[in-house]
JSON list of C-alpha atoms in Angstrom, two decimals:
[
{"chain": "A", "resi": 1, "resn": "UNK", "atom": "CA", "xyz": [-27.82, -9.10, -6.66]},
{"chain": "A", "resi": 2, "resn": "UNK", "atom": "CA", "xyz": [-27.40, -5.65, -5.18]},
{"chain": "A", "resi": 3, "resn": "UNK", "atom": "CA", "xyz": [-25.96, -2.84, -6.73]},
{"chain": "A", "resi": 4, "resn": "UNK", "atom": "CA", "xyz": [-24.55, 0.21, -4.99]},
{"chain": "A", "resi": 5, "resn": "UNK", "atom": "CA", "xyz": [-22.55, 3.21, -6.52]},
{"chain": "A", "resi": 6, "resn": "UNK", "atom": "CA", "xyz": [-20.91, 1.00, -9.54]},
{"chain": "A", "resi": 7, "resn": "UNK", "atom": "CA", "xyz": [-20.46, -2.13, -7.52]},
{"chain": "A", "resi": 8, "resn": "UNK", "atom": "CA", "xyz": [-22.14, -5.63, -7.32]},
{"chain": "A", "resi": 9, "resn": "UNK", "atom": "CA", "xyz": [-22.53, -7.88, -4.34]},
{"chain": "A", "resi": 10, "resn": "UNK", "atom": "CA", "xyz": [-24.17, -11.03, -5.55]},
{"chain": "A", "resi": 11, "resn": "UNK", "atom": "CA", "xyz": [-25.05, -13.91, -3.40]},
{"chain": "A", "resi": 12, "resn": "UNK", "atom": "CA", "xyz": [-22.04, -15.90, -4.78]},
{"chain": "A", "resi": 13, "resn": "UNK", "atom": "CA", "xyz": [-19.54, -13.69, -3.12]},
{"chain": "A", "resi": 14, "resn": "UNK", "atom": "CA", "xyz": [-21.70, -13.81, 0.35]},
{"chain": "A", "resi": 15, "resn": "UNK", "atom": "CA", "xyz": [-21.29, -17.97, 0.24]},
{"chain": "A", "resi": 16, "resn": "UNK", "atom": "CA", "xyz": [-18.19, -17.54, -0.80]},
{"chain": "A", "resi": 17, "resn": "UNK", "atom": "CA", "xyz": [-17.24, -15.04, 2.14]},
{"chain": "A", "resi": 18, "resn": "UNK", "atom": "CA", "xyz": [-19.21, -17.11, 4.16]},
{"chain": "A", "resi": 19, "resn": "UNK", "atom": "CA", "xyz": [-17.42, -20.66, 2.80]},
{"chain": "A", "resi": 20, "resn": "UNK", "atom": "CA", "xyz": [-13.69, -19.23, 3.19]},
{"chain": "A", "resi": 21, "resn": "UNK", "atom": "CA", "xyz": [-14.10, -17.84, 6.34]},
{"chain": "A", "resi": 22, "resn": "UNK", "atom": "CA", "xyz": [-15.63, -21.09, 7.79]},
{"chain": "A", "resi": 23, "resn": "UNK", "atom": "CA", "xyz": [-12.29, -22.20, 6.68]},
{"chain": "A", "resi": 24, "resn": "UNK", "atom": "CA", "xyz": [-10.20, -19.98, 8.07]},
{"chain": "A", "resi": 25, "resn": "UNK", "atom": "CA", "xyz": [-11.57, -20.60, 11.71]},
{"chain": "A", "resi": 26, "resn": "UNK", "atom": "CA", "xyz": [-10.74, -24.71, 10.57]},
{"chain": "A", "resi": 27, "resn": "UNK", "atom": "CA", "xyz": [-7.75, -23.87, 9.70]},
{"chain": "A", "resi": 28, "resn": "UNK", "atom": "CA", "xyz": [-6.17, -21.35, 12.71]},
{"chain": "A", "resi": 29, "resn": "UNK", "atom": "CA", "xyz": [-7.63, -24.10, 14.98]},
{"chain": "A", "resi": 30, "resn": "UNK", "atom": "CA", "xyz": [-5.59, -27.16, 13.03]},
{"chain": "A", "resi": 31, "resn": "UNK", "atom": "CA", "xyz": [-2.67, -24.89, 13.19]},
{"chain": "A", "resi": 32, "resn": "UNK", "atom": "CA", "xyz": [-2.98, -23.18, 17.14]},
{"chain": "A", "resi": 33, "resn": "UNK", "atom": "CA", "xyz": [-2.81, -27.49, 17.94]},
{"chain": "A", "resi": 34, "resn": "UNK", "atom": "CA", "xyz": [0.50, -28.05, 15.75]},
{"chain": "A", "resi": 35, "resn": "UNK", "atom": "CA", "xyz": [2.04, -25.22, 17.53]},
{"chain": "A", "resi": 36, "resn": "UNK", "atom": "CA", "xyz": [1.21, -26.44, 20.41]},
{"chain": "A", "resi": 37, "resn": "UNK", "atom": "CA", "xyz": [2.44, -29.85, 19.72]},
{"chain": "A", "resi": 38, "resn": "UNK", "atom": "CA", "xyz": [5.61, -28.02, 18.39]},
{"chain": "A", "resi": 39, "resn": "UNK", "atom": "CA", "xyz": [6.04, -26.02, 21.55]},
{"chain": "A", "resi": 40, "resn": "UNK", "atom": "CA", "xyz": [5.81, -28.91, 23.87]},
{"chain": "A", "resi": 41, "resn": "UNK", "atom": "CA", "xyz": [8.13, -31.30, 21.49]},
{"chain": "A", "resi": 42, "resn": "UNK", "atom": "CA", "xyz": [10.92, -28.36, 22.12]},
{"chain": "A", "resi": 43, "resn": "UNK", "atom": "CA", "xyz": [10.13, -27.38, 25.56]},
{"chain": "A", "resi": 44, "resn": "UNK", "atom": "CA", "xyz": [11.13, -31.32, 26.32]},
{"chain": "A", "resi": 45, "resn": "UNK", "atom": "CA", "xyz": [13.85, -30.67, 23.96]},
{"chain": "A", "resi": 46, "resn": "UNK", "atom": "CA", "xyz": [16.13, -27.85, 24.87]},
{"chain": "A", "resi": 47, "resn": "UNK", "atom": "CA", "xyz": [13.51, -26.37, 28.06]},
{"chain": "A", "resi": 48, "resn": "UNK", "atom": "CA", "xyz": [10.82, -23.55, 27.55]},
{"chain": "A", "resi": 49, "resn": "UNK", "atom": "CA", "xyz": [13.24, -20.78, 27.32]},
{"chain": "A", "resi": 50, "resn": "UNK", "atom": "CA", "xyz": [16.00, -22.01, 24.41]},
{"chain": "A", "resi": 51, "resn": "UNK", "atom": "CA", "xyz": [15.56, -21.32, 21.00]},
{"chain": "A", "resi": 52, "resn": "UNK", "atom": "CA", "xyz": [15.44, -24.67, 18.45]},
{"chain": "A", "resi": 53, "resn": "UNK", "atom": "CA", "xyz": [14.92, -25.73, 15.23]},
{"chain": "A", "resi": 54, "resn": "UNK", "atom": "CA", "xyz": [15.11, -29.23, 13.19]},
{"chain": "A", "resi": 55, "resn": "UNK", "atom": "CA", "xyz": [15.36, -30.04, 9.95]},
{"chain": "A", "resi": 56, "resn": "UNK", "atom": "CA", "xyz": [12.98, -32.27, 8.38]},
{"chain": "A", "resi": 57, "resn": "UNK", "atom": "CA", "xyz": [12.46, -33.61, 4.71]},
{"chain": "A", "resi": 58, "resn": "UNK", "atom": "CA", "xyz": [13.43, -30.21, 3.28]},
{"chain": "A", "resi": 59, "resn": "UNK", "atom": "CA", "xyz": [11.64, -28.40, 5.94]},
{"chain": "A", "resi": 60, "resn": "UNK", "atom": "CA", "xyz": [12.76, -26.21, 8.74]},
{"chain": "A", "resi": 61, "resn": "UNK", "atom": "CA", "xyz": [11.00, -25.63, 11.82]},
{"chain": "A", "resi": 62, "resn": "UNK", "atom": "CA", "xyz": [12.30, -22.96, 14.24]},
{"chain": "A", "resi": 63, "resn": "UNK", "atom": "CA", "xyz": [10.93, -21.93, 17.66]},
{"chain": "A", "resi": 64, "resn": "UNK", "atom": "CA", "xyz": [12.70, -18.14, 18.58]},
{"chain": "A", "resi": 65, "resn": "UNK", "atom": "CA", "xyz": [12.60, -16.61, 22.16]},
{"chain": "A", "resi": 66, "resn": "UNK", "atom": "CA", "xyz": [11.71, -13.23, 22.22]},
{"chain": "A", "resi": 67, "resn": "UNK", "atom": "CA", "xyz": [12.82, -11.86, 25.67]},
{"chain": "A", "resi": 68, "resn": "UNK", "atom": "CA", "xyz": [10.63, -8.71, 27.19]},
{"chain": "A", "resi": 69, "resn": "UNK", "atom": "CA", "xyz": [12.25, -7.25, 29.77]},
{"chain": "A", "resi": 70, "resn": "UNK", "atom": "CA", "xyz": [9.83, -4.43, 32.34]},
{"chain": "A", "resi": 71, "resn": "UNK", "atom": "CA", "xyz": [9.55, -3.26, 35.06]},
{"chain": "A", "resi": 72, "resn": "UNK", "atom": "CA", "xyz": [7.52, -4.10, 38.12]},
{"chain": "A", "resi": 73, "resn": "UNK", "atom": "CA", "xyz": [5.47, -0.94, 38.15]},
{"chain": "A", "resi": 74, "resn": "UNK", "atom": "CA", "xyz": [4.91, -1.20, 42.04]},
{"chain": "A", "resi": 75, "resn": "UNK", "atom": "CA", "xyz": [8.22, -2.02, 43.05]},
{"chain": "A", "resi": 76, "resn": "UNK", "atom": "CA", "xyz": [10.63, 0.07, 41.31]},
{"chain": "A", "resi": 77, "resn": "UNK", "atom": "CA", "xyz": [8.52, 2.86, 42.00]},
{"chain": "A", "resi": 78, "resn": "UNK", "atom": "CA", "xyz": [8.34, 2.37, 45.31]},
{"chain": "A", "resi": 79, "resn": "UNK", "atom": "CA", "xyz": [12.70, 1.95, 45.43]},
{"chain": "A", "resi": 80, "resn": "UNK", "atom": "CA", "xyz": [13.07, 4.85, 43.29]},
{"chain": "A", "resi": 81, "resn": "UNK", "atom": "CA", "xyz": [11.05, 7.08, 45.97]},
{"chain": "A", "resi": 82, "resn": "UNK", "atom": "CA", "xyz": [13.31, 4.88, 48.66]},
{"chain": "A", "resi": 83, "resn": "UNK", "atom": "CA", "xyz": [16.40, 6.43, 46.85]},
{"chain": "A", "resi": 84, "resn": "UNK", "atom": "CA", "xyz": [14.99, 9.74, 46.70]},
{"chain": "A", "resi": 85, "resn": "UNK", "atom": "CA", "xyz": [14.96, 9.86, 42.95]},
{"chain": "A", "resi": 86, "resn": "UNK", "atom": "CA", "xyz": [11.17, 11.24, 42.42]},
{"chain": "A", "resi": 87, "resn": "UNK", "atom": "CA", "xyz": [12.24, 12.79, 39.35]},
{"chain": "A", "resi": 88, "resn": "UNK", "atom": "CA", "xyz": [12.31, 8.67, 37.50]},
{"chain": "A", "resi": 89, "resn": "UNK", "atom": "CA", "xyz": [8.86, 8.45, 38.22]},
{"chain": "A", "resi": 90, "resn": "UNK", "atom": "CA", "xyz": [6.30, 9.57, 36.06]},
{"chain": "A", "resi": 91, "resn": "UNK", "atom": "CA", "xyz": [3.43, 10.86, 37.09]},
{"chain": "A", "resi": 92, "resn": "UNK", "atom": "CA", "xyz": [-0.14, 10.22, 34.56]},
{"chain": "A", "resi": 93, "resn": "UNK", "atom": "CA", "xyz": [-3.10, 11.89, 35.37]},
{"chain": "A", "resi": 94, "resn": "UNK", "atom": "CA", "xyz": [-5.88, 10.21, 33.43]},
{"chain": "A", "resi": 95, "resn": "UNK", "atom": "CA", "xyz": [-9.57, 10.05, 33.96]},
{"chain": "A", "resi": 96, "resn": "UNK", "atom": "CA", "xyz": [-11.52, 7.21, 35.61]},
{"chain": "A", "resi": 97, "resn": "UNK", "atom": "CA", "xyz": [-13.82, 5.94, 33.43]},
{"chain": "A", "resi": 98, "resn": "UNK", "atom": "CA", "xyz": [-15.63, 3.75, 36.33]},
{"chain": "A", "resi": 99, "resn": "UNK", "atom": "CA", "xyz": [-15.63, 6.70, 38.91]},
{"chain": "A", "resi": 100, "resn": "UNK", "atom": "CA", "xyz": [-17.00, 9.44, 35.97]},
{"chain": "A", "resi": 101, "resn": "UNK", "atom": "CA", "xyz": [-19.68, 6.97, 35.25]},
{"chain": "A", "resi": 102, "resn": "UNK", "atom": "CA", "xyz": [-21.10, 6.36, 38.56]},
{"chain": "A", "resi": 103, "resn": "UNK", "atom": "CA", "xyz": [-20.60, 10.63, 39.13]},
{"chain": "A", "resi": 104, "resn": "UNK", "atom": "CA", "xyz": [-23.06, 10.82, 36.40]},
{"chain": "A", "resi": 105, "resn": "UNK", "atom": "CA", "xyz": [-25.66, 8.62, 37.66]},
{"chain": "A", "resi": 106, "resn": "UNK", "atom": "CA", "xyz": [-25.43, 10.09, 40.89]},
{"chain": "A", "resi": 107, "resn": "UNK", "atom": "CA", "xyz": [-25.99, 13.38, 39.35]},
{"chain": "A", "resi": 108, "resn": "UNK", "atom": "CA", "xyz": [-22.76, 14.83, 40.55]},
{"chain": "A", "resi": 109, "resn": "UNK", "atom": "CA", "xyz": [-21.73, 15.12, 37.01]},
{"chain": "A", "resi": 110, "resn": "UNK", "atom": "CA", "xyz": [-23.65, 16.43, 33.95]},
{"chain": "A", "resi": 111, "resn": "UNK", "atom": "CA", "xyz": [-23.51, 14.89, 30.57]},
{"chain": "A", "resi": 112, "resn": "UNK", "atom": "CA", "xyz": [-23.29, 18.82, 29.84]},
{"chain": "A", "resi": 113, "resn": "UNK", "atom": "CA", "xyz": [-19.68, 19.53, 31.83]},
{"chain": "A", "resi": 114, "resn": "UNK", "atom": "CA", "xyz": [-17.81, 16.75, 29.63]},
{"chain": "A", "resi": 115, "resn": "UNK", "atom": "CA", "xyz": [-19.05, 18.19, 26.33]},
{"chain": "A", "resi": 116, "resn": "UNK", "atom": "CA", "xyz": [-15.86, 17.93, 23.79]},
{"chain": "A", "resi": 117, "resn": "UNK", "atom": "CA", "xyz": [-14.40, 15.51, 26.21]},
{"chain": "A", "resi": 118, "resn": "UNK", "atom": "CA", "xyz": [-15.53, 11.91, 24.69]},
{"chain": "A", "resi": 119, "resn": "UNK", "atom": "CA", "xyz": [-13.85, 10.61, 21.84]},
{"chain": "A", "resi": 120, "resn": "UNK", "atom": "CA", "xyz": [-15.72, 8.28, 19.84]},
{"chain": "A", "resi": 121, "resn": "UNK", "atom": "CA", "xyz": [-13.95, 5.82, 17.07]},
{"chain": "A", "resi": 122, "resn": "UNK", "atom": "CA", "xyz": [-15.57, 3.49, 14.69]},
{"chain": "A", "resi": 123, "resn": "UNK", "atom": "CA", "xyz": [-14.18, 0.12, 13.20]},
{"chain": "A", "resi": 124, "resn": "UNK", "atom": "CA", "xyz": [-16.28, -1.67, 10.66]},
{"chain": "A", "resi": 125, "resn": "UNK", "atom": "CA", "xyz": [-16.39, -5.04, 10.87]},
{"chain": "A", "resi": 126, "resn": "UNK", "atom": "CA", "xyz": [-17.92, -8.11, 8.06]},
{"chain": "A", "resi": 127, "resn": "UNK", "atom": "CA", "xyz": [-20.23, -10.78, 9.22]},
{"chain": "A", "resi": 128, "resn": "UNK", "atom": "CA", "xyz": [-21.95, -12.85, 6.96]},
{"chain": "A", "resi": 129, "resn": "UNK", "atom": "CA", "xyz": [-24.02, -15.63, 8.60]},
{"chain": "A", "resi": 130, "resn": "UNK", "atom": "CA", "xyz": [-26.36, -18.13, 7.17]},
{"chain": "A", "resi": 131, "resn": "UNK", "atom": "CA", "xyz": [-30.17, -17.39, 7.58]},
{"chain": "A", "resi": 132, "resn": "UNK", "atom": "CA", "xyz": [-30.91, -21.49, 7.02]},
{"chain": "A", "resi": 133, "resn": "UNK", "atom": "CA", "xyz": [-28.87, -24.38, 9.18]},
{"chain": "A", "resi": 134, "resn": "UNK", "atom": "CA", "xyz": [-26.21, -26.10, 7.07]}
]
């Protein structure tokens, strides 16, 4: 048991952790098939782009469309300029991340000129593994 600030963490809660989340990865699996299987029963049904749903012993299973509609960056940028109408088109300047890299190990660039340019973000993340096979 290890305790830290007022809390516990005992080695029940890592099995635990380590049991349920075993069991999630069984269980998105089991469930990623039946969609699939679902999918494919109503793409033979009503075709891969209708919405459906049945009705079976008290449960309902519905399939929706969602319909995302964008544009072809290349293209309509390249009619808008055709049809003179510049002022559609945006224009983003953002830096290369590739081309800044290989400037600094060429030397070209100094870690020194970007100073208060890089913008670092951190995102924790659990793992609990077992040190002995199962």
């Amino acid at each position: 048991m290890v305790k830290q600030n007022d809390s516990f963490i005992t080695d029940e809660m890592l099995v635990k952790y380590y049991e349920l989340n075993k069991k999630k990865k069984e269980i998105e699996l089991e469930m990623n098939q039946l969609k699939d299987l679902f999918q494919d029963y109503f793409n033979k049904l009503v075709g891969p782009d209708n919405k459906a749903e049945i009705t079976l012993n008290g449960y309902k299973l519905q399939r929706q469309i969602r319909k995302i509609e964008k544009y072809n960056e290349e293209v309509t940028v390249k009619r808008l300029e055709e049809l003179q109408m510049n002022e559609l088109v945006q224009v983003v300047k953002k830096p290369d991340d590739a081309k800044i890299k290989s400037a600094l190990q060429l030397g070209l660039l100094s870690e020194r000129n970007l100073e208060g340019c890089i913008v670092t973000s951190y995102s924790p993340a659990i793992s609990v593994k077992t040190l002995t096979p199962r």
